[in-house]
mmCIF file of C-alpha atoms in Angstrom:
data_model
loop_
_atom_site.group_PDB
_atom_site.id
_atom_site.type_symbol
_atom_site.label_atom_id
_atom_site.label_comp_id
_atom_site.label_asym_id
_atom_site.label_seq_id
_atom_site.Cartn_x
_atom_site.Cartn_y
_atom_site.Cartn_z
ATOM 1 C CA UNK A 1 59.394 158.839 -112.625
ATOM 2 C CA UNK A 2 60.725 156.086 -110.969
ATOM 3 C CA UNK A 3 61.333 152.814 -112.595
ATOM 4 C CA UNK A 4 59.693 149.916 -112.378
ATOM 5 C CA UNK A 5 61.287 146.325 -112.882
ATOM 6 C CA UNK A 6 59.446 143.249 -113.032
ATOM 7 C CA UNK A 7 60.589 140.059 -112.605
ATOM 8 C CA UNK A 8 60.369 138.033 -115.886
ATOM 9 C CA UNK A 9 58.347 135.530 -116.167
ATOM 10 C CA UNK A 10 59.567 131.936 -116.356
ATOM 11 C CA UNK A 11 58.534 128.587 -116.873
ATOM 12 C CA UNK A 12 58.604 126.441 -114.090
ATOM 13 C CA UNK A 13 61.698 124.076 -113.927
ATOM 14 C CA UNK A 14 59.876 121.033 -114.173
ATOM 15 C CA UNK A 15 58.708 122.280 -117.637
ATOM 16 C CA UNK A 16 62.501 122.435 -118.924
ATOM 17 C CA UNK A 17 63.411 119.286 -117.205
ATOM 18 C CA UNK A 18 60.341 117.453 -119.109
ATOM 19 C CA UNK A 19 61.014 118.798 -122.371
ATOM 20 C CA UNK A 20 64.664 117.191 -121.886
ATOM 21 C CA UNK A 21 63.776 114.628 -121.274
ATOM 22 C CA UNK A 22 61.497 113.525 -124.064
ATOM 23 C CA UNK A 23 63.052 111.513 -126.798
ATOM 24 C CA UNK A 24 62.857 112.593 -130.339
ATOM 25 C CA UNK A 25 64.827 112.418 -133.350
ATOM 26 C CA UNK A 26 67.729 108.948 -133.251
ATOM 27 C CA UNK A 27 68.977 108.512 -130.201
ATOM 28 C CA UNK A 28 71.797 105.956 -128.142
ATOM 29 C CA UNK A 29 70.942 103.437 -125.999
ATOM 30 C CA UNK A 30 67.650 103.952 -123.537
ATOM 31 C CA UNK A 31 67.213 101.509 -120.384
ATOM 32 C CA UNK A 32 63.544 100.733 -119.243
ATOM 33 C CA UNK A 33 63.130 100.091 -115.590
ATOM 34 C CA UNK A 34 62.307 97.031 -116.314
ATOM 35 C CA UNK A 35 66.545 96.247 -117.884
ATOM 36 C CA UNK A 36 65.032 96.631 -121.554
ATOM 37 C CA UNK A 37 66.919 97.989 -123.495
ATOM 38 C CA UNK A 38 65.800 99.682 -127.275
ATOM 39 C CA UNK A 39 68.392 101.671 -129.247
ATOM 40 C CA UNK A 40 66.928 103.623 -132.328
ATOM 41 C CA UNK A 41 64.598 106.714 -133.440
ATOM 42 C CA UNK A 42 62.232 108.094 -131.073
ATOM 43 C CA UNK A 43 59.157 110.745 -132.418
ATOM 44 C CA UNK A 44 56.903 112.216 -129.434
ATOM 45 C CA UNK A 45 58.605 110.042 -126.798
ATOM 46 C CA UNK A 46 57.507 106.576 -128.945
ATOM 47 C CA UNK A 47 59.910 104.490 -130.562
ATOM 48 C CA UNK A 48 59.204 105.644 -134.299
ATOM 49 C CA UNK A 49 61.580 104.368 -137.426
ATOM 50 C CA UNK A 50 64.637 102.296 -136.873
ATOM 51 C CA UNK A 51 65.640 100.618 -134.058
ATOM 52 C CA UNK A 52 66.516 97.355 -131.775
ATOM 53 C CA UNK A 53 64.893 95.828 -129.100
ATOM 54 C CA UNK A 54 66.602 94.221 -126.660
ATOM 55 C CA UNK A 55 64.083 92.288 -123.446
ATOM 56 C CA UNK A 56 66.346 91.692 -120.692
ATOM 57 C CA UNK A 57 63.545 88.507 -119.223
ATOM 58 C CA UNK A 58 64.194 86.682 -122.285
ATOM 59 C CA UNK A 59 67.095 87.835 -124.671
ATOM 60 C CA UNK A 60 65.214 88.470 -127.119
ATOM 61 C CA UNK A 61 65.945 90.953 -130.075
ATOM 62 C CA UNK A 62 63.659 92.722 -132.586
ATOM 63 C CA UNK A 63 65.715 94.761 -135.259
ATOM 64 C CA UNK A 64 63.907 96.594 -137.647
ATOM 65 C CA UNK A 65 60.759 99.451 -137.790
ATOM 66 C CA UNK A 66 58.809 101.216 -135.627
ATOM 67 C CA UNK A 67 56.078 103.359 -135.688
ATOM 68 C CA UNK A 68 54.519 105.431 -132.494
ATOM 69 C CA UNK A 69 55.608 102.628 -130.109
ATOM 70 C CA UNK A 70 54.881 99.612 -131.815
ATOM 71 C CA UNK A 71 56.629 97.131 -134.468
ATOM 72 C CA UNK A 72 55.549 98.260 -137.736
ATOM 73 C CA UNK A 73 56.948 98.084 -141.150
ATOM 74 C CA UNK A 74 59.922 95.274 -141.819
ATOM 75 C CA UNK A 75 62.082 93.211 -138.429
ATOM 76 C CA UNK A 76 63.630 90.439 -137.546
ATOM 77 C CA UNK A 77 62.878 88.940 -134.010
ATOM 78 C CA UNK A 78 65.691 86.749 -133.237
ATOM 79 C CA UNK A 79 65.589 84.898 -129.539
ATOM 80 C CA UNK A 80 69.005 83.019 -127.901
ATOM 81 C CA UNK A 81 69.042 79.495 -128.052
ATOM 82 C CA UNK A 82 69.534 77.820 -124.195
ATOM 83 C CA UNK A 83 71.975 75.591 -124.685
ATOM 84 C CA UNK A 84 74.574 77.495 -126.834
ATOM 85 C CA UNK A 85 73.677 81.246 -126.512
ATOM 86 C CA UNK A 86 73.590 81.813 -130.252
ATOM 87 C CA UNK A 87 70.824 83.783 -131.686
ATOM 88 C CA UNK A 88 68.469 81.235 -133.485
ATOM 89 C CA UNK A 89 65.991 83.785 -136.135
ATOM 90 C CA UNK A 90 62.195 83.044 -135.229
ATOM 91 C CA UNK A 91 60.102 85.647 -137.780
ATOM 92 C CA UNK A 92 61.989 87.828 -140.805
ATOM 93 C CA UNK A 93 59.464 89.780 -142.296
ATOM 94 C CA UNK A 94 56.277 92.898 -142.168
ATOM 95 C CA UNK A 95 54.593 93.680 -139.211
ATOM 96 C CA UNK A 96 51.661 95.374 -138.159
ATOM 97 C CA UNK A 97 50.569 97.317 -135.033
ATOM 98 C CA UNK A 98 52.798 94.611 -133.395
ATOM 99 C CA UNK A 99 52.296 91.344 -134.607
ATOM 100 C CA UNK A 100 52.885 89.758 -137.581
ATOM 101 C CA UNK A 101 51.365 91.304 -140.721
ATOM 102 C CA UNK A 102 51.990 90.503 -144.354
ATOM 103 C CA UNK A 103 54.806 88.363 -146.074
ATOM 104 C CA UNK A 104 57.125 86.662 -143.440
ATOM 105 C CA UNK A 105 59.041 83.909 -142.964
ATOM 106 C CA UNK A 106 58.873 81.942 -139.455
ATOM 107 C CA UNK A 107 61.041 79.237 -138.188
ATOM 108 C CA UNK A 108 59.367 76.783 -135.336
ATOM 109 C CA UNK A 109 61.579 74.646 -133.173
ATOM 110 C CA UNK A 110 60.658 72.031 -134.347
ATOM 111 C CA UNK A 111 62.041 72.789 -137.654
ATOM 112 C CA UNK A 112 59.197 73.004 -139.174
ATOM 113 C CA UNK A 113 59.169 76.097 -141.268
ATOM 114 C CA UNK A 114 56.254 78.401 -142.470
ATOM 115 C CA UNK A 115 56.314 81.211 -145.723
ATOM 116 C CA UNK A 116 53.808 83.252 -146.602
ATOM 117 C CA UNK A 117 51.189 85.972 -145.702
ATOM 118 C CA UNK A 118 49.608 86.583 -142.027
ATOM 119 C CA UNK A 119 47.271 88.587 -140.834
ATOM 120 C CA UNK A 120 47.288 90.194 -136.438
ATOM 121 C CA UNK A 121 50.013 86.850 -136.432
ATOM 122 C CA UNK A 122 48.301 84.110 -137.831
ATOM 123 C CA UNK A 123 48.997 82.493 -141.025
ATOM 124 C CA UNK A 124 46.044 83.622 -142.854
ATOM 125 C CA UNK A 125 46.581 84.157 -147.123
ATOM 126 C CA UNK A 126 48.245 82.520 -150.055
ATOM 127 C CA UNK A 127 51.559 80.207 -148.087
ATOM 128 C CA UNK A 128 53.997 77.497 -147.820
ATOM 129 C CA UNK A 129 54.550 74.820 -144.992
ATOM 130 C CA UNK A 130 57.021 72.245 -144.343
ATOM 131 C CA UNK A 131 56.306 70.206 -141.886
ATOM 132 C CA UNK A 132 59.248 68.158 -139.749
ATOM 133 C CA UNK A 133 57.676 64.813 -141.399
ATOM 134 C CA UNK A 134 58.799 65.937 -144.484
ATOM 135 C CA UNK A 135 55.371 66.668 -146.007
ATOM 136 C CA UNK A 136 54.691 70.041 -147.086
ATOM 137 C CA UNK A 137 51.360 71.941 -148.181
ATOM 138 C CA UNK A 138 51.046 74.921 -149.748
ATOM 139 C CA UNK A 139 47.981 76.783 -150.980
ATOM 140 C CA UNK A 140 45.561 79.482 -148.776
ATOM 141 C CA UNK A 141 45.289 79.482 -145.010
ATOM 142 C CA UNK A 142 42.752 81.056 -142.802
ATOM 143 C CA UNK A 143 43.311 82.012 -138.651
ATOM 144 C CA UNK A 144 46.532 79.856 -139.056
ATOM 145 C CA UNK A 145 44.608 76.963 -140.438
ATOM 146 C CA UNK A 146 44.943 75.844 -143.983
ATOM 147 C CA UNK A 147 41.408 76.696 -145.778
ATOM 148 C CA UNK A 148 40.512 77.059 -149.670
ATOM 149 C CA UNK A 149 42.283 75.570 -152.219
ATOM 150 C CA UNK A 150 45.741 74.055 -151.524
ATOM 151 C CA UNK A 151 47.836 71.208 -152.569
ATOM 152 C CA UNK A 152 49.472 68.696 -149.656
ATOM 153 C CA UNK A 153 52.793 66.671 -150.872
ATOM 154 C CA UNK A 154 53.844 63.718 -148.770
ATOM 155 C CA UNK A 155 57.445 61.828 -148.449
ATOM 156 C CA UNK A 156 56.620 59.266 -150.128
ATOM 157 C CA UNK A 157 55.857 61.394 -152.817
ATOM 158 C CA UNK A 158 51.595 60.872 -152.633
ATOM 159 C CA UNK A 159 49.606 64.226 -153.685
ATOM 160 C CA UNK A 160 46.080 66.073 -152.078
ATOM 161 C CA UNK A 161 45.345 68.870 -154.636
ATOM 162 C CA UNK A 162 41.482 70.372 -153.170
ATOM 163 C CA UNK A 163 39.272 71.882 -151.051
ATOM 164 C CA UNK A 164 40.698 72.757 -147.409
ATOM 165 C CA UNK A 165 38.611 73.483 -144.106
ATOM 166 C CA UNK A 166 39.938 74.141 -140.791
ATOM 167 C CA UNK A 167 42.983 72.554 -141.160
ATOM 168 C CA UNK A 168 40.997 69.286 -143.135
ATOM 169 C CA UNK A 169 40.033 68.052 -146.116
ATOM 170 C CA UNK A 170 36.877 69.108 -146.926
ATOM 171 C CA UNK A 171 34.817 69.473 -150.607
ATOM 172 C CA UNK A 172 36.066 68.676 -154.058
ATOM 173 C CA UNK A 173 39.905 67.397 -154.525
ATOM 174 C CA UNK A 174 42.043 64.397 -155.806
ATOM 175 C CA UNK A 175 44.038 61.740 -154.026
ATOM 176 C CA UNK A 176 47.467 60.576 -156.190
ATOM 177 C CA UNK A 177 48.450 57.204 -154.694
ATOM 178 C CA UNK A 178 51.825 57.738 -156.575
ATOM 179 C CA UNK A 179 53.399 54.670 -155.046
ATOM 180 C CA UNK A 180 50.274 52.720 -156.050
ATOM 181 C CA UNK A 181 49.656 53.651 -159.736
ATOM 182 C CA UNK A 182 45.779 55.096 -158.771
ATOM 183 C CA UNK A 183 44.205 58.578 -158.314
ATOM 184 C CA UNK A 184 40.840 58.876 -156.421
ATOM 185 C CA UNK A 185 38.613 62.209 -157.152
ATOM 186 C CA UNK A 186 35.823 62.530 -155.047
ATOM 187 C CA UNK A 187 34.666 64.612 -152.319
ATOM 188 C CA UNK A 188 36.072 64.737 -148.646
ATOM 189 C CA UNK A 189 34.307 65.937 -145.490
ATOM 190 C CA UNK A 190 36.419 66.516 -142.415
ATOM 191 C CA UNK A 191 39.440 64.666 -143.894
ATOM 192 C CA UNK A 192 37.185 61.919 -144.636
ATOM 193 C CA UNK A 193 36.631 60.907 -148.054
ATOM 194 C CA UNK A 194 33.032 60.715 -149.020
ATOM 195 C CA UNK A 195 32.428 59.561 -151.905
ATOM 196 C CA UNK A 196 34.162 59.047 -155.342
ATOM 197 C CA UNK A 197 35.602 57.689 -158.611
ATOM 198 C CA UNK A 198 39.306 55.531 -158.325
ATOM 199 C CA UNK A 199 41.000 54.999 -161.066
ATOM 200 C CA UNK A 200 44.854 53.112 -162.470
ATOM 201 C CA UNK A 201 47.375 55.013 -163.836
ATOM 202 C CA UNK A 202 51.075 54.269 -164.724
ATOM 203 C CA UNK A 203 50.454 51.303 -161.725
ATOM 204 C CA UNK A 204 52.887 48.738 -163.593
ATOM 205 C CA UNK A 205 56.088 51.533 -163.480
ATOM 206 C CA UNK A 206 55.257 52.393 -159.812
ATOM 207 C CA UNK A 207 56.893 51.042 -156.197
ATOM 208 C CA UNK A 208 53.971 49.144 -154.692
ATOM 209 C CA UNK A 209 51.204 48.301 -157.710
ATOM 210 C CA UNK A 210 48.521 46.631 -156.653
ATOM 211 C CA UNK A 211 47.904 43.370 -156.896
ATOM 212 C CA UNK A 212 45.142 43.493 -159.166
ATOM 213 C CA UNK A 213 43.997 46.351 -161.583
ATOM 214 C CA UNK A 214 40.585 48.170 -160.896
ATOM 215 C CA UNK A 215 37.794 46.245 -163.469
ATOM 216 C CA UNK A 216 36.886 49.132 -165.793
ATOM 217 C CA UNK A 217 33.326 50.838 -165.227
ATOM 218 C CA UNK A 218 30.905 49.394 -167.640
ATOM 219 C CA UNK A 219 27.113 50.912 -166.728
ATOM 220 C CA UNK A 220 28.289 53.852 -165.385
ATOM 221 C CA UNK A 221 30.068 57.466 -166.467
ATOM 222 C CA UNK A 222 32.426 58.241 -163.443
ATOM 223 C CA UNK A 223 32.149 61.969 -164.503
ATOM 224 C CA UNK A 224 28.927 61.348 -163.614
ATOM 225 C CA UNK A 225 28.587 60.309 -159.821
ATOM 226 C CA UNK A 226 31.345 62.868 -159.459
ATOM 227 C CA UNK A 227 29.117 65.562 -160.747
ATOM 228 C CA UNK A 228 26.045 64.313 -158.965
ATOM 229 C CA UNK A 229 27.803 63.557 -155.577
ATOM 230 C CA UNK A 230 29.321 67.608 -156.205
ATOM 231 C CA UNK A 231 25.723 68.608 -156.396
ATOM 232 C CA UNK A 232 25.316 66.571 -153.640
ATOM 233 C CA UNK A 233 27.876 68.234 -150.981
ATOM 234 C CA UNK A 234 26.799 71.982 -151.979
ATOM 235 C CA UNK A 235 23.063 71.653 -151.420
ATOM 236 C CA UNK A 236 24.163 70.200 -147.592
ATOM 237 C CA UNK A 237 26.537 73.696 -147.343
ATOM 238 C CA UNK A 238 23.894 76.054 -149.067
#
């Protein structure tokens, strides 16, 4: 009886080529068509794990964690100085879905710095912002603006403690004029004090005290006036 031999079934060559092209595990530097380069770990042909990405157009570098092709986890992002070509750190902290998310520190080009919480690439949560003029805000943030309760300290020592909304003083708060020895406690609306009680404290030991002390309030109860103002503020926002 004759023996019939059938040819061995084989997958087309492109299947083998595709399998070898799939990136998985630790790889040396991979260059993209646009010139970007990545060195690190892969999973199912996506950046996943630890790795470093360099963008050709900007020269920016990200080094840190990746998850399914996106920056996710802890990492640092830096850009080269246009003059010295030395790398300057822009952000170090946590990432979520390729955006700043979690806690991290951001360095602005003008020298300002923010350290705190982020969400969807924006300052949200609790954080501290150091401004170029020497002012410092520490408190709550929402969608990149001070919102909630916070303290703003000015370079001359004066400070505001109280409510904020859309980056402006809003709601009950206290403003300490340490250079004059006075304190204003009242209600703010869009950065403007609408009503409140101004009192002296330690004005004799301040750098620039007021010429005359404030008269004593005898006919009204400051606490009562402030409580009434707060009630009116709450009613107008309900």
